[in-house]
Amino acid sequence: MRIDAYADPGTPDRRGGWRYLAWLVRRQWPRCVAGAVLASVWMVLLAATPYLMARAVDHGLEPGDLGALAGWTGAMVAVGGVNAWLGMMRHRTMTKVRMDANFRTVKVVVAHATRLGAALRAQVGTGEVVTIGVGDVQTISGSLTAVGPGVGAVAAYATVGGLMLSVSTRLALVVLLGVPLLAVALGPLMGRLQGRETEYRERQSVLTARIGDLAGGLRVLNGLGGKGLVADAFRRDSGRLREQGYRVGAVTSWIQALGMGLPMLFLALVTWMGARLAAQGRISVGELVSVYGYVVALGWPVAFLIEMGHQLSRGVVAARRVVAFLRLEPAPDEGTREAPAEPSALHDPASGVRVLPGRLTALATSRPSDAAEILDRLGRYTPSDATWGDIPLADIPLRQIRSRILVAAPEADLFAGPLSNVIGAQESDLRGAGNRATSHNSAADAEQRTGADEWAKLTAAIHTAAAEDIVRALPDGLETPIEAQARNLSGGQRQRVRLARALHTKPEILLAAEPTSALDAHTEATVAGRLKRARKGRTTVLAATSPLLLDRADVVHHLVDGKVAATGTHRELLDTEPGYRALVARDAEAEAAAGQAAEEGEPAR
């Protein structure tokens, strides 16, 4: 049964950690059954070896019957060969069980994170998602060993008990009652491990989120002189996490120590009792050998049962965290009214901003956060009284808004992959774009036309964002692999890639915050001119204070304290609004300083 990493994972059971683990088993029950059968036969045959050895001693070695001795010895060799093959197949099957659980959990978590969308960060921290993806997924998949070796251990345990009944009822009762007593002895430790593990995972997710925040804001913290304070706080928190890890390790060490020590004491007791019975003449020498062999064979299932309990204790903690994440729900979408069929104005009553359709509108403010909040309200990322036409945005189904209005955040995530995919083009869409040969196959012609159209769309977005030099500088052009968050690109290059990605979708309404803040004056002027032409007839809103962008806008709203203080063209506001003039002049001085630095050989942004 092949593992398809791209197949539908199914609908997970979110009623609890144990139910989620059971769902993982049900989704691949044929493979789990095969693993359980293989493991059971493998462990039972481990117990069969002492049985065959006892027969070889009693029926071959002791009476001197070489033929019987050779026959029983050959049977042991055959069983050993079969068991070696069974062990190999068991391992392969259980590896597939773990991989399936791993892939399935990753897919349901990623799919749910995508479903949550913008509501994700408001409901769960980044550290929690990272901890689930890095640690909990592996723990859950490892806990599914219970369906293979765990079931096999129970089968082998019952088999050994049954075989020992033929030797001694007293020994069989000791074996059959001893393992449950071991479970009772280790039970409280398993419960304590779950509590300690849960607390450790919670602290770990908080600290992981803090690492991300610290890395993202390191430059700002360094400029404000707060890096040392944050580092001290992080050092204290990491120390607490380390101490919690020690507590988890202490419980784990007791479980492992008792899990090794108690079975040895138990098995030593069984061996001693068997030796006494042999000395009393109540069992034969061969039966004594078989008892010792059964004791040795019993070590495997006992060890697996203890390990199974340990893994399940950790696995259910991880599964509960996954289930808690899967229970998160996006904000309810109660919209029932259709969005305007024709291009219509967007209006934000809280700020007074009105965006006319088909215009390039700019929002100029000394506080970028004010403009970002307005864009979020107009894109319905936060609750508001904003309207589209005469219809409140809250009354329109969210899917309609997302399909027609795009908010391009300045720090939007960039995923790893070829540059063409990062910008938004799919490999399947580009297929055939480079094939100019004449074809009489209609399907091939359609594929070629689709590829050519997608290629033109991609290159147009790159041209508008003035990103051609990025493509030329990369070793494989558009096929060059880009790291997560485009770490192998500069800040200005990342900004242009984000802009190209937004333009590639050709949204009816584009709301972009500071799309050129990291660019030099020359590149910014190029982007401003191309953006004006490319978005002609489409609604575009830019939050910016750059004179190069503002001069291209059809309408500029000057915002003071998050509200419209004046509206007009860039030149009108320069002539009539001192506050606007001061704001733009400050930005122009910054651009001039950057340009001078570039001319003197300092690195540009």
Coordinates of N, CA, C and O in Angstrom, one line a residue, residues 515-570:
P515 N 4.8 50.0 -0.6 CA 5.4 49.0 -1.6 C 6.7 49.3 -2.1 O 7.4 48.5 -2.7
T516 N 7.3 50.5 -1.9 CA 8.6 50.9 -2.4 C 9.5 51.5 -1.3 O 10.5 52.1 -1.7
S517 N 9.2 51.3 -0.1 CA 10.0 52.0 1.0 C 11.5 51.6 1.0 O 12.3 52.3 1.5
A518 N 11.8 50.4 0.5 CA 13.2 49.9 0.6 C 13.9 50.1 -0.7 O 15.1 49.6 -0.9
L519 N 13.4 50.9 -1.7 CA 14.0 51.0 -3.0 C 14.7 52.4 -3.0 O 14.3 53.4 -2.4
D520 N 15.7 52.5 -3.9 CA 16.4 53.7 -4.1 C 15.5 54.6 -5.0 O 14.5 54.1 -5.6
A521 N 15.8 55.9 -5.0 CA 15.0 56.9 -5.7 C 14.7 56.5 -7.2 O 13.6 56.6 -7.7
H522 N 15.8 56.1 -7.9 CA 15.7 55.8 -9.3 C 14.7 54.6 -9.5 O 13.8 54.7 -10.4
T523 N 14.9 53.5 -8.8 CA 14.1 52.3 -8.9 C 12.6 52.7 -8.5 O 11.7 52.2 -9.2
E524 N 12.5 53.5 -7.5 CA 11.2 53.8 -7.0 C 10.4 54.7 -8.1 O 9.2 54.4 -8.3
A525 N 11.1 55.6 -8.7 CA 10.5 56.3 -9.8 C 10.1 55.4 -11.0 O 9.0 55.6 -11.6
T526 N 10.9 54.4 -11.3 CA 10.5 53.5 -12.3 C 9.3 52.7 -12.0 O 8.4 52.5 -12.8
V527 N 9.2 52.2 -10.7 CA 8.1 51.4 -10.3 C 6.8 52.3 -10.3 O 5.7 51.9 -10.7
A528 N 6.9 53.6 -9.8 CA 5.8 54.5 -9.8 C 5.2 54.7 -11.2 O 4.0 54.6 -11.4
G529 N 6.0 54.9 -12.2 CA 5.5 55.1 -13.5 C 4.9 53.9 -14.1 O 3.8 53.9 -14.7
R530 N 5.5 52.7 -13.9 CA 5.0 51.5 -14.5 C 3.7 51.1 -13.8 O 2.8 50.5 -14.4
L531 N 3.7 51.3 -12.5 CA 2.5 50.9 -11.7 C 1.3 51.7 -12.2 O 0.2 51.2 -12.3
K532 N 1.5 53.0 -12.4 CA 0.4 53.9 -12.9 C -0.2 53.4 -14.2 O -1.4 53.3 -14.4
R533 N 0.7 53.0 -15.1 CA 0.3 52.5 -16.4 C -0.4 51.1 -16.3 O -1.4 50.8 -16.9
A534 N 0.3 50.2 -15.5 CA -0.2 48.8 -15.5 C -1.6 48.8 -14.8 O -2.4 47.9 -15.1
R535 N -1.9 49.6 -13.8 CA -3.1 49.6 -13.1 C -4.2 50.6 -13.6 O -5.2 50.9 -13.0
K536 N -4.0 51.1 -14.8 CA -4.9 52.1 -15.4 C -6.3 51.4 -15.5 O -6.5 50.4 -16.0
G537 N -7.3 52.1 -15.0 CA -8.6 51.7 -15.0 C -9.0 50.7 -13.9 O -10.2 50.3 -13.7
R538 N -8.0 50.4 -13.0 CA -8.3 49.5 -11.9 C -8.1 50.3 -10.6 O -7.3 51.2 -10.5
T539 N -8.8 49.9 -9.5 CA -8.7 50.6 -8.3 C -7.4 50.2 -7.5 O -7.2 49.0 -7.3
T540 N -6.6 51.2 -7.2 CA -5.4 51.0 -6.5 C -5.2 52.0 -5.3 O -5.4 53.2 -5.5
V541 N -4.8 51.5 -4.2 CA -4.6 52.3 -3.0 C -3.2 52.1 -2.5 O -2.9 50.9 -2.2
L542 N -2.4 53.1 -2.4 CA -1.0 53.0 -1.9 C -0.9 53.8 -0.6 O -1.2 55.0 -0.6
A543 N -0.4 53.2 0.4 CA 0.0 53.9 1.6 C 1.5 54.3 1.5 O 2.3 53.4 1.6
A544 N 1.8 55.6 1.4 CA 3.1 56.0 1.1 C 3.3 57.5 1.4 O 2.3 58.2 1.4
T545 N 4.6 57.9 1.6 CA 4.9 59.3 1.8 C 5.9 59.7 0.8 O 6.4 60.9 0.8
S546 N 6.3 58.8 -0.1 CA 7.3 59.2 -1.1 C 6.7 60.1 -2.2 O 5.7 59.9 -2.8
P547 N 7.4 61.3 -2.4 CA 6.9 62.2 -3.4 C 6.8 61.6 -4.8 O 5.9 61.9 -5.6
L548 N 7.6 60.6 -5.1 CA 7.6 60.0 -6.4 C 6.3 59.2 -6.6 O 5.8 59.1 -7.7
L549 N 5.8 58.6 -5.6 CA 4.6 57.8 -5.7 C 3.4 58.8 -5.6 O 2.4 58.7 -6.3
L550 N 3.4 59.7 -4.7 CA 2.3 60.6 -4.5 C 2.0 61.5 -5.7 O 0.9 61.8 -6.0
D551 N 3.1 61.8 -6.4 CA 2.9 62.7 -7.6 C 2.2 61.9 -8.7 O 1.6 62.5 -9.6
R552 N 2.2 60.6 -8.7 CA 1.5 59.8 -9.7 C 0.1 59.5 -9.3 O -0.7 59.0 -10.2
A553 N -0.3 59.7 -8.1 CA -1.6 59.4 -7.6 C -2.7 60.3 -8.2 O -2.4 61.5 -8.4
D554 N -3.9 59.8 -8.5 CA -5.0 60.7 -8.9 C -5.6 61.4 -7.7 O -6.0 62.6 -7.9
V555 N -5.6 60.8 -6.6 CA -6.1 61.4 -5.3 C -5.2 61.1 -4.2 O -4.7 59.9 -4.1
V556 N -4.9 62.1 -3.3 CA -4.1 61.9 -2.1 C -4.9 62.3 -0.9 O -5.5 63.4 -0.9
H557 N -5.0 61.4 0.1 CA -5.6 61.7 1.3 C -4.5 61.9 2.4 O -3.7 61.0 2.6
H558 N -4.5 63.1 2.9 CA -3.5 63.4 4.0 C -4.2 63.1 5.3 O -5.2 63.6 5.7
L559 N -3.6 62.1 6.0 CA -4.1 61.7 7.3 C -3.4 62.2 8.5 O -2.2 62.3 8.5
V560 N -4.2 62.7 9.5 CA -3.6 63.2 10.7 C -4.4 62.4 11.8 O -5.6 62.5 11.9
D561 N -3.6 61.7 12.7 CA -4.2 60.9 13.7 C -5.2 59.9 13.2 O -6.3 59.7 13.8
G562 N -5.0 59.3 12.1 CA -5.8 58.3 11.5 C -7.1 58.8 10.8 O -7.9 58.0 10.4
K563 N -7.2 60.1 10.6 CA -8.4 60.6 9.9 C -7.9 61.6 8.8 O -6.9 62.2 8.8
V564 N -8.8 61.7 7.8 CA -8.5 62.5 6.6 C -8.5 64.0 7.0 O -9.5 64.5 7.5
A565 N -7.4 64.7 6.9 CA -7.3 66.1 7.2 C -7.4 66.9 5.9 O -7.9 68.1 6.0
A566 N -7.1 66.4 4.8 CA -7.2 67.1 3.5 C -7.1 66.1 2.3 O -6.5 65.0 2.5
T567 N -7.8 66.5 1.2 CA -7.8 65.6 0.0 C -7.6 66.4 -1.2 O -8.1 67.6 -1.3
G568 N -6.8 65.9 -2.1 CA -6.5 66.6 -3.4 C -5.4 65.9 -4.1 O -5.1 64.8 -3.8
T569 N -4.9 66.5 -5.1 CA -3.7 66.0 -5.8 C -2.5 66.3 -5.0 O -2.5 67.1 -4.1
H570 N -1.4 65.7 -5.4 CA -0.1 65.9 -4.7 C 0.3 67.4 -4.7 O 0.6 68.0 -3.7

